[in-house]
Amino acid sequence: MQYLNEWKQYINEAEMQENNDSVIAWLSLPKDIENNIRKLQKTVPKLAEKDNIEITTEDEKDLESHITLLYIGECKQSDKAFNILKKLCKEIETDSLTITEIDYFNNDKTVCIAKVEGDWLDELHWRYRLALEEANIPFKHSFPKYKAHITLQY
């Protein structure tokens, strides 16, 4: 599935979720893509069963479709971090994104994801990390390689 040149509008509306003192920076999905993701989410139980993966199915209404840009963790400067993100989103040149495959990973429980590829998304991730470092805003994103994905089920 290849999409988008309308991402500019959506990344200008990047979001940060604060939950239990943790902050996550993410990009919302356009409605047409979100609708397709909802359809895909409904297939997860059968996919997991076929792949011999035990997965706890959540109500898909509770999953907000998004692409995580950076897990920041506890952040005492979340307003500043969000302003940096919004500025970068206005500067980045967007292009298409491709959903490449369905996969799983373990993070205290099995998570089903749709892997996403897009050079501009990788660039935005790394520019954001660098900007946070330069602003002395610590973050906990401990993965050495950014793996863009949309969470389908956990």
PDB file of C-alpha atoms in Angstrom:
ATOM      1  CA  MET A   1       0.000   0.000   0.000  1.00  0.00           C
ATOM      2  CA  GLN A   2       1.618   3.232  -1.069  1.00  0.00           C
ATOM      3  CA  TYR A   3       0.185   6.598  -0.125  1.00  0.00           C
ATOM      4  CA  LEU A   4       0.465  10.240   0.416  1.00  0.00           C
ATOM      5  CA  ASN A   5       1.477  13.596  -0.540  1.00  0.00           C
ATOM      6  CA  GLU A   6      -0.994  14.995   1.893  1.00  0.00           C
ATOM      7  CA  TRP A   7       1.172  14.076   4.882  1.00  0.00           C
ATOM      8  CA  LYS A   8       2.345  17.664   5.228  1.00  0.00           C
ATOM      9  CA  GLN A   9      -1.055  18.560   6.640  1.00  0.00           C
ATOM     10  CA  TYR A  10      -0.905  15.724   9.163  1.00  0.00           C
ATOM     11  CA  ILE A  11       2.642  16.116  10.368  1.00  0.00           C
ATOM     12  CA  ASN A  12       1.901  19.747  11.116  1.00  0.00           C
ATOM     13  CA  GLU A  13      -0.482  18.167  13.606  1.00  0.00           C
ATOM     14  CA  ALA A  14       2.063  15.871  15.210  1.00  0.00           C
ATOM     15  CA  GLU A  15       1.096  14.884  18.708  1.00  0.00           C
ATOM     16  CA  MET A  16       2.707  14.063  21.970  1.00  0.00           C
ATOM     17  CA  GLN A  17       1.018  11.763  24.424  1.00  0.00           C
ATOM     18  CA  GLU A  18       1.739  12.105  28.093  1.00  0.00           C
ATOM     19  CA  ASN A  19       0.813   8.974  29.989  1.00  0.00           C
ATOM     20  CA  ASN A  20       2.006   8.103  33.475  1.00  0.00           C
ATOM     21  CA  ASP A  21       4.808  10.664  33.238  1.00  0.00           C
ATOM     22  CA  SER A  22       6.001   9.209  29.908  1.00  0.00           C
ATOM     23  CA  VAL A  23       5.969  11.167  26.670  1.00  0.00           C
ATOM     24  CA  ILE A  24       5.690   9.686  23.179  1.00  0.00           C
ATOM     25  CA  ALA A  25       5.989  11.781  20.009  1.00  0.00           C
ATOM     26  CA  TRP A  26       3.927  10.452  17.112  1.00  0.00           C
ATOM     27  CA  LEU A  27       2.384  11.301  13.758  1.00  0.00           C
ATOM     28  CA  SER A  28      -1.341  10.865  13.278  1.00  0.00           C
ATOM     29  CA  LEU A  29      -2.584   9.052  10.196  1.00  0.00           C
ATOM     30  CA  PRO A  30      -4.809  10.546   7.499  1.00  0.00           C
ATOM     31  CA  LYS A  31      -8.422   9.353   7.784  1.00  0.00           C
ATOM     32  CA  ASP A  32      -8.356   7.206   4.614  1.00  0.00           C
ATOM     33  CA  ILE A  33      -5.266   5.368   5.852  1.00  0.00           C
ATOM     34  CA  GLU A  34      -6.653   5.085   9.367  1.00  0.00           C
ATOM     35  CA  ASN A  35      -9.780   3.427   7.939  1.00  0.00           C
ATOM     36  CA  ASN A  36      -7.603   0.897   6.114  1.00  0.00           C
ATOM     37  CA  ILE A  37      -5.607   0.272   9.300  1.00  0.00           C
ATOM     38  CA  ARG A  38      -8.876  -0.418  11.192  1.00  0.00           C
ATOM     39  CA  LYS A  39      -9.741  -3.065   8.585  1.00  0.00           C
ATOM     40  CA  LEU A  40      -6.269  -4.559   8.944  1.00  0.00           C
ATOM     41  CA  GLN A  41      -6.586  -4.616  12.745  1.00  0.00           C
ATOM     42  CA  LYS A  42      -9.619  -6.872  12.451  1.00  0.00           C
ATOM     43  CA  THR A  43      -7.484  -9.514  10.705  1.00  0.00           C
ATOM     44  CA  VAL A  44      -4.832  -9.638  13.453  1.00  0.00           C
ATOM     45  CA  PRO A  45      -6.345 -12.481  15.523  1.00  0.00           C
ATOM     46  CA  LYS A  46      -6.428 -14.766  12.468  1.00  0.00           C
ATOM     47  CA  LEU A  47      -2.917 -13.714  11.388  1.00  0.00           C
ATOM     48  CA  ALA A  48      -1.536 -14.389  14.864  1.00  0.00           C
ATOM     49  CA  GLU A  49      -3.227 -17.771  15.030  1.00  0.00           C
ATOM     50  CA  LYS A  50      -1.843 -18.710  11.594  1.00  0.00           C
ATOM     51  CA  ASP A  51       1.645 -17.611  12.726  1.00  0.00           C
ATOM     52  CA  ASN A  52       1.319 -19.508  16.052  1.00  0.00           C
ATOM     53  CA  ILE A  53       1.613 -16.245  17.986  1.00  0.00           C
ATOM     54  CA  GLU A  54      -0.262 -15.735  21.220  1.00  0.00           C
ATOM     55  CA  ILE A  55      -1.621 -12.221  21.291  1.00  0.00           C
ATOM     56  CA  THR A  56      -4.043 -10.429  23.580  1.00  0.00           C
ATOM     57  CA  THR A  57      -6.580  -8.651  21.442  1.00  0.00           C
ATOM     58  CA  GLU A  58      -7.540  -5.166  22.535  1.00  0.00           C
ATOM     59  CA  ASP A  59     -10.621  -3.354  21.343  1.00  0.00           C
ATOM     60  CA  GLU A  60      -9.395  -1.638  18.171  1.00  0.00           C
ATOM     61  CA  LYS A  61     -11.388   1.464  19.123  1.00  0.00           C
ATOM     62  CA  ASP A  62      -8.885   1.929  21.963  1.00  0.00           C
ATOM     63  CA  LEU A  63      -5.905   1.941  19.609  1.00  0.00           C
ATOM     64  CA  GLU A  64      -5.188   5.337  18.144  1.00  0.00           C
ATOM     65  CA  SER A  65      -3.643   4.852  14.712  1.00  0.00           C
ATOM     66  CA  HIS A  66      -0.287   6.599  14.557  1.00  0.00           C
ATOM     67  CA  ILE A  67       3.374   6.197  13.711  1.00  0.00           C
ATOM     68  CA  THR A  68       5.591   6.545  16.750  1.00  0.00           C
ATOM     69  CA  LEU A  69       8.371   8.987  16.005  1.00  0.00           C
ATOM     70  CA  LEU A  70      10.232   8.840  19.308  1.00  0.00           C
ATOM     71  CA  TYR A  71       9.687   7.428  22.773  1.00  0.00           C
ATOM     72  CA  ILE A  72      10.906  10.172  25.078  1.00  0.00           C
ATOM     73  CA  GLY A  73       9.985   8.773  28.488  1.00  0.00           C
ATOM     74  CA  GLU A  74       9.753  11.040  31.505  1.00  0.00           C
ATOM     75  CA  CYS A  75      10.087  14.626  30.312  1.00  0.00           C
ATOM     76  CA  LYS A  76       9.991  17.757  32.404  1.00  0.00           C
ATOM     77  CA  GLN A  77      10.215  19.924  29.265  1.00  0.00           C
ATOM     78  CA  SER A  78       7.452  18.361  27.157  1.00  0.00           C
ATOM     79  CA  ASP A  79       6.183  21.744  25.900  1.00  0.00           C
ATOM     80  CA  LYS A  80       9.644  22.621  24.609  1.00  0.00           C
ATOM     81  CA  ALA A  81      10.049  19.141  23.092  1.00  0.00           C
ATOM     82  CA  PHE A  82       6.699  19.487  21.326  1.00  0.00           C
ATOM     83  CA  ASN A  83       7.562  22.924  19.946  1.00  0.00           C
ATOM     84  CA  ILE A  84      10.777  21.493  18.510  1.00  0.00           C
ATOM     85  CA  LEU A  85       8.786  18.699  16.862  1.00  0.00           C
ATOM     86  CA  LYS A  86       6.231  21.101  15.370  1.00  0.00           C
ATOM     87  CA  LYS A  87       9.046  23.258  13.928  1.00  0.00           C
ATOM     88  CA  LEU A  88      10.745  20.236  12.339  1.00  0.00           C
ATOM     89  CA  CYS A  89       7.445  19.014  10.903  1.00  0.00           C
ATOM     90  CA  LYS A  90       7.012  22.313   9.077  1.00  0.00           C
ATOM     91  CA  GLU A  91      10.509  22.055   7.608  1.00  0.00           C
ATOM     92  CA  ILE A  92      10.579  18.420   6.476  1.00  0.00           C
ATOM     93  CA  GLU A  93       9.917  17.491   2.854  1.00  0.00           C
ATOM     94  CA  THR A  94       7.391  14.670   2.837  1.00  0.00           C
ATOM     95  CA  ASP A  95       6.975  11.950   0.278  1.00  0.00           C
ATOM     96  CA  SER A  96       5.153   8.638   0.220  1.00  0.00           C
ATOM     97  CA  LEU A  97       5.173   5.972   2.892  1.00  0.00           C
ATOM     98  CA  THR A  98       4.920   2.256   2.280  1.00  0.00           C
ATOM     99  CA  ILE A  99       3.490  -0.341   4.619  1.00  0.00           C
ATOM    100  CA  THR A 100       5.868  -3.214   3.947  1.00  0.00           C
ATOM    101  CA  GLU A 101       4.772  -6.115   6.153  1.00  0.00           C
ATOM    102  CA  ILE A 102       2.991  -7.292   9.261  1.00  0.00           C
ATOM    103  CA  ASP A 103       5.335  -8.364  12.059  1.00  0.00           C
ATOM    104  CA  TYR A 104       5.484  -8.957  15.822  1.00  0.00           C
ATOM    105  CA  PHE A 105       7.778  -7.989  18.653  1.00  0.00           C
ATOM    106  CA  ASN A 106       7.802  -8.561  22.408  1.00  0.00           C
ATOM    107  CA  ASN A 107       7.565  -5.643  24.818  1.00  0.00           C
ATOM    108  CA  ASP A 108       6.282  -7.271  28.036  1.00  0.00           C
ATOM    109  CA  LYS A 109       3.635  -8.762  25.738  1.00  0.00           C
ATOM    110  CA  THR A 110       3.409  -9.553  22.029  1.00  0.00           C
ATOM    111  CA  VAL A 111       2.742  -6.547  19.820  1.00  0.00           C
ATOM    112  CA  CYS A 112       1.512  -6.849  16.231  1.00  0.00           C
ATOM    113  CA  ILE A 113       2.718  -4.061  13.938  1.00  0.00           C
ATOM    114  CA  ALA A 114       2.616  -2.902  10.335  1.00  0.00           C
ATOM    115  CA  LYS A 115       6.156  -1.907   9.334  1.00  0.00           C
ATOM    116  CA  VAL A 116       6.387   1.450   7.566  1.00  0.00           C
ATOM    117  CA  GLU A 117       9.131   2.767   5.300  1.00  0.00           C
ATOM    118  CA  GLY A 118       9.777   6.302   4.146  1.00  0.00           C
ATOM    119  CA  ASP A 119      13.078   8.143   3.904  1.00  0.00           C
ATOM    120  CA  TRP A 120      11.582  11.413   5.132  1.00  0.00           C
ATOM    121  CA  LEU A 121      10.229   9.664   8.227  1.00  0.00           C
ATOM    122  CA  ASP A 122      13.696   8.356   9.136  1.00  0.00           C
ATOM    123  CA  GLU A 123      15.113  11.837   8.537  1.00  0.00           C
ATOM    124  CA  LEU A 124      12.477  13.418  10.786  1.00  0.00           C
ATOM    125  CA  HIS A 125      13.184  10.886  13.541  1.00  0.00           C
ATOM    126  CA  TRP A 126      16.954  11.517  13.503  1.00  0.00           C
ATOM    127  CA  ARG A 127      16.622  15.296  13.190  1.00  0.00           C
ATOM    128  CA  TYR A 128      14.250  15.259  16.172  1.00  0.00           C
ATOM    129  CA  ARG A 129      16.661  13.189  18.273  1.00  0.00           C
ATOM    130  CA  LEU A 130      19.507  15.552  17.420  1.00  0.00           C
ATOM    131  CA  ALA A 131      17.382  18.644  18.176  1.00  0.00           C
ATOM    132  CA  LEU A 132      16.396  17.221  21.576  1.00  0.00           C
ATOM    133  CA  GLU A 133      20.040  16.467  22.381  1.00  0.00           C
ATOM    134  CA  GLU A 134      21.055  20.012  21.376  1.00  0.00           C
ATOM    135  CA  ALA A 135      18.280  21.416  23.600  1.00  0.00           C
ATOM    136  CA  ASN A 136      19.468  19.200  26.495  1.00  0.00           C
ATOM    137  CA  ILE A 137      16.129  17.387  26.632  1.00  0.00           C
ATOM    138  CA  PRO A 138      16.811  13.757  27.634  1.00  0.00           C
ATOM    139  CA  PHE A 139      14.911  10.891  26.014  1.00  0.00           C
ATOM    140  CA  LYS A 140      14.855   7.124  26.510  1.00  0.00           C
ATOM    141  CA  HIS A 141      14.538   5.866  22.934  1.00  0.00           C
ATOM    142  CA  SER A 142      17.118   3.136  23.386  1.00  0.00           C
ATOM    143  CA  PHE A 143      16.819   1.332  20.061  1.00  0.00           C
ATOM    144  CA  PRO A 144      19.912   1.843  17.902  1.00  0.00           C
ATOM    145  CA  LYS A 145      17.888   1.785  14.670  1.00  0.00           C
ATOM    146  CA  TYR A 146      14.570   3.540  14.152  1.00  0.00           C
ATOM    147  CA  LYS A 147      11.923   1.080  12.996  1.00  0.00           C
ATOM    148  CA  ALA A 148       8.837   3.011  11.979  1.00  0.00           C
ATOM    149  CA  HIS A 149       5.619   1.080  12.530  1.00  0.00           C
ATOM    150  CA  ILE A 150       1.917   1.329  13.171  1.00  0.00           C
ATOM    151  CA  THR A 151       0.735  -0.703  16.155  1.00  0.00           C
ATOM    152  CA  LEU A 152      -2.127  -2.962  15.117  1.00  0.00           C
ATOM    153  CA  GLN A 153      -2.699  -4.958  18.292  1.00  0.00           C
ATOM    154  CA  TYR A 154      -1.107  -5.508  21.682  1.00  0.00           C
TER     155      TYR A 154
END
